[in-house]
Short mmCIF file of C-alpha atoms in Angstrom, two decimals:
data_model
loop_
_atom_site.label_atom_id
_atom_site.label_comp_id
_atom_site.label_asym_id
_atom_site.label_seq_id
_atom_site.Cartn_x
_atom_site.Cartn_y
_atom_site.Cartn_z
CA MET J 176 -17.98 -0.13 -20.56
CA SER J 177 -17.05 -3.79 -20.30
CA TYR J 178 -14.82 -4.84 -17.45
CA GLU J 179 -14.30 -8.44 -18.62
CA SER J 180 -10.57 -7.99 -19.27
CA ARG J 181 -9.93 -5.56 -16.38
CA LYS J 182 -8.25 -6.76 -13.18
CA TRP J 183 -7.51 -5.03 -9.87
CA VAL J 184 -5.06 -5.58 -7.00
CA VAL J 185 -5.08 -4.21 -3.49
CA MET J 186 -1.64 -3.03 -2.36
CA THR J 187 -0.17 -1.20 0.59
CA LEU J 188 1.22 2.26 -0.08
CA GLN J 189 4.47 1.01 1.44
CA ALA J 190 4.71 -1.69 -1.27
CA ILE J 191 3.92 0.82 -4.01
CA ASN J 192 6.57 3.21 -2.68
CA ALA J 193 9.09 0.36 -2.80
CA GLY J 194 8.50 0.32 -6.56
CA ASP J 195 9.80 3.86 -7.04
CA ILE J 196 12.31 4.23 -9.87
CA THR J 197 14.96 6.84 -9.13
CA GLU J 198 17.88 8.36 -10.94
CA GLU J 199 20.65 10.64 -9.85
CA GLN J 200 20.16 14.18 -11.10
CA VAL J 201 22.05 17.43 -10.68
CA VAL J 202 19.85 20.03 -8.99
CA ILE J 203 20.74 23.72 -9.03
CA ASP J 204 19.61 25.90 -6.14
CA GLU J 205 17.94 28.92 -7.77
CA GLU J 206 19.03 31.33 -5.04
CA THR J 207 22.66 30.29 -4.55
CA GLY J 208 23.40 28.65 -7.89
CA GLU J 209 24.92 25.73 -5.94
CA GLU J 210 24.77 22.33 -7.64
CA THR J 211 23.91 19.21 -5.68
CA THR J 212 23.25 15.64 -6.72
CA GLU J 213 19.98 14.08 -5.58
CA GLN J 214 18.07 10.86 -6.16
CA VAL J 215 14.88 11.92 -7.96
CA VAL J 216 11.83 9.68 -8.44
CA ILE J 217 11.20 9.39 -12.20
CA GLY J 218 8.58 6.64 -12.16
CA ASN J 219 7.10 3.71 -10.30
CA THR J 220 7.12 0.05 -11.36
CA PHE J 221 3.50 -0.47 -10.29
CA ILE J 222 1.98 2.84 -11.43
CA ASP J 223 3.74 2.54 -14.81
CA ALA J 224 2.15 -0.91 -15.34
CA ALA J 225 -1.35 0.18 -14.27
CA ILE J 226 -4.05 2.45 -15.65
CA GLU J 227 -3.53 4.93 -12.79
CA SER J 228 -1.25 7.79 -13.72
CA SER J 229 0.14 8.97 -10.40
CA LYS J 230 0.37 8.20 -6.69
CA ASN J 231 -1.47 11.50 -6.17
CA THR J 232 -4.67 10.14 -7.71
CA LEU J 233 -4.88 6.77 -5.94
CA ARG J 234 -7.95 5.84 -3.94
CA LEU J 235 -6.96 5.11 -0.35
CA SER J 236 -8.49 2.83 2.25
CA LEU J 237 -10.11 4.54 5.24
CA ASP J 238 -6.93 4.13 7.29
CA GLY J 239 -4.84 5.50 4.41
CA THR J 240 -2.53 2.47 4.19
CA LYS J 241 -3.89 0.61 1.14
CA THR J 242 -4.89 1.43 -2.40
CA ILE J 243 -6.08 -0.32 -5.56
CA LEU J 244 -4.45 -0.49 -8.98
CA LYS J 245 -6.02 -1.77 -12.20
CA TRP J 246 -5.09 -2.81 -15.73
CA ASP J 247 -6.70 -4.30 -18.82
CA GLY J 248 -5.65 -7.54 -20.49
CA GLU J 249 -2.76 -9.77 -19.47
CA THR J 250 -1.34 -9.37 -15.99
CA PRO J 251 1.69 -7.04 -16.10
CA GLU J 252 4.89 -8.48 -14.65
CA PRO J 253 4.91 -6.33 -11.46
CA PHE J 254 1.52 -7.80 -10.48
CA GLU J 255 2.28 -11.47 -11.23
CA GLY J 256 1.61 -13.69 -8.24
CA MET J 257 -0.62 -11.12 -6.50
CA ASP J 258 -4.27 -11.78 -5.69
CA THR J 259 -6.38 -10.16 -8.41
CA TYR J 260 -10.00 -9.07 -8.35
CA THR J 261 -12.71 -9.03 -11.02
CA HIS J 262 -15.03 -6.01 -11.32
CA ALA J 263 -17.68 -7.61 -9.09
CA GLU J 264 -15.06 -8.69 -6.56
CA ILE J 265 -13.41 -5.26 -6.29
CA LEU J 266 -16.82 -3.56 -5.86
CA ALA J 267 -17.52 -5.98 -2.99
CA GLU J 268 -14.07 -5.25 -1.50
CA LEU J 269 -14.56 -1.49 -1.78
CA ALA J 270 -17.96 -1.76 -0.09
CA GLY J 271 -16.27 -3.39 2.91
CA PRO J 272 -15.28 -1.72 6.18
CA ALA J 273 -11.66 -1.08 5.12
CA TRP J 274 -12.84 1.18 2.28
CA THR J 275 -16.32 2.44 3.10
CA SER J 276 -17.64 3.81 6.40
CA ASN J 277 -20.88 2.22 7.55
CA GLU J 278 -21.88 5.17 9.72
CA GLU J 279 -25.51 6.20 9.61
CA PRO J 280 -26.23 9.60 8.03
CA GLY J 281 -25.84 12.31 10.66
CA GLN J 282 -23.38 10.31 12.75
CA ALA J 283 -19.76 11.33 13.04
CA ALA J 284 -17.63 9.46 10.55
CA VAL J 285 -14.89 7.20 11.83
CA SER J 286 -12.68 8.42 9.00
CA SER J 287 -11.97 11.91 7.79
CA GLN J 288 -12.46 10.82 4.16
CA SER J 289 -15.01 12.89 2.31
CA TYR J 290 -16.03 13.75 -1.24
CA VAL J 291 -17.46 16.46 -3.47
CA LYS J 292 -19.51 15.48 -6.52
CA TYR J 293 -19.66 17.49 -9.75
CA ARG J 294 -22.20 17.29 -12.58
CA ALA J 295 -19.63 17.16 -15.40
CA LYS J 296 -17.37 14.15 -15.93
CA SER J 297 -14.34 16.37 -16.44
CA SER J 298 -14.82 18.71 -13.46
CA ALA J 299 -13.02 16.59 -10.84
CA GLN J 300 -9.97 16.11 -13.09
CA GLU J 301 -9.92 19.84 -13.87
CA ARG J 302 -10.01 20.64 -10.14
CA LEU J 303 -7.14 18.23 -9.45
CA ALA J 304 -5.02 20.13 -11.96
CA GLU J 305 -5.58 23.32 -9.93
CA PHE J 306 -4.28 21.83 -6.67
CA PRO J 307 -0.56 21.98 -5.77
CA GLU J 308 1.63 18.95 -6.43
CA GLY J 309 1.49 16.30 -3.73
CA HIS J 310 -2.06 17.18 -2.63
CA GLY J 311 -3.10 13.49 -2.44
CA ILE J 312 -6.70 14.14 -3.50
CA THR J 313 -8.25 11.47 -5.74
CA ALA J 314 -10.68 11.91 -8.65
CA LEU J 315 -13.30 9.56 -10.04
CA ARG J 316 -15.59 9.97 -13.04
CA SER J 317 -18.69 8.11 -14.13
CA THR J 318 -18.28 5.40 -16.75
CA LYS J 319 -21.87 6.02 -17.85
CA THR J 320 -23.24 8.83 -20.04
CA PHE J 321 -24.43 10.75 -16.99
CA GLY J 322 -23.16 10.64 -13.44
CA GLY J 323 -20.52 13.35 -13.32
CA SER J 324 -17.35 13.06 -11.29
CA ALA J 325 -16.08 13.41 -7.73
CA ILE J 326 -12.96 14.30 -5.79
CA ILE J 327 -12.12 12.32 -2.67
CA LEU J 328 -10.28 13.83 0.27
CA SER J 329 -8.47 11.36 2.51
CA ASN J 330 -7.73 13.74 5.39
CA GLU J 331 -8.88 16.99 7.00
CA GLY J 332 -5.83 18.93 5.81
CA GLN J 333 -6.89 18.61 2.18
CA LYS J 334 -9.94 20.81 2.82
CA GLN J 335 -7.64 23.85 2.52
CA TYR J 336 -7.66 23.38 -1.27
CA LEU J 337 -11.46 23.60 -1.60
CA ASN J 338 -13.47 26.71 -2.39
CA ALA J 339 -16.50 27.78 -0.33
CA ASP J 340 -19.05 26.00 -2.56
CA GLU J 341 -17.08 22.75 -2.40
CA LEU J 342 -16.75 22.98 1.37
CA GLU J 343 -20.53 23.38 1.57
CA ASP J 344 -21.08 20.34 -0.70
CA LEU J 345 -18.57 18.12 1.15
CA GLU J 346 -20.07 14.78 2.21
CA PRO J 347 -18.63 11.90 4.27
CA LEU J 348 -17.29 9.08 2.11
CA GLY J 349 -19.43 5.96 2.37
CA ASN J 350 -22.80 7.65 2.94
CA GLU J 351 -25.88 6.27 1.19
CA GLU J 352 -25.65 8.77 -1.69
CA TRP J 353 -22.01 7.73 -2.29
CA ALA J 354 -22.92 4.03 -2.32
CA GLU J 355 -25.75 4.67 -4.80
CA TRP J 356 -23.45 6.72 -7.07
CA LEU J 357 -20.84 3.93 -7.07
CA ALA J 358 -23.41 1.27 -7.90
CA ARG J 359 -25.25 3.28 -10.57
CA TYR J 360 -22.38 4.96 -12.43
CA GLU J 361 -19.44 2.59 -11.84
CA PRO J 362 -16.89 5.42 -11.55
CA GLU J 363 -13.21 5.02 -12.34
CA ALA J 364 -10.10 7.14 -12.13
CA PRO J 365 -9.83 9.48 -15.13
#
């Protein structure tokens, strides 16, 4: 896959949340039948302009405050004036300390981020669909013929959604195997 026309931005989650698009909707309580009016999020200015499909699938920095968004072609209006990254530049950024732990294998990770790799490209996306809404787990898949896919957990609480095999295969994000997988298969969000 060619990344010549693809661009990335790094944004805070706070800035992305400020781009929420809401509308007033009538909500009916199923138990009481009572109607109330609520502001419901129906979209997001930044997510709608990017390749990513949901806040639930965003890759987070180790401290959980930043994420990346990407698009192909001309810069969409919501991203105009922001610092953009090329493919090589975003890989360098993601290899940095804000995104990748530099702990030696066997040492305790500074972050609670971890991942599970799967052989099939579609497996991570299929697993995401099985998790409850708002889980916050991210999926990546290889852009190459082989390489599979992975889910990324950003906190300890997300481990409750994993099965026994996945818990056994859980690895700290940023280990040597992770870095090699990123470099070799150039994964992206499905």
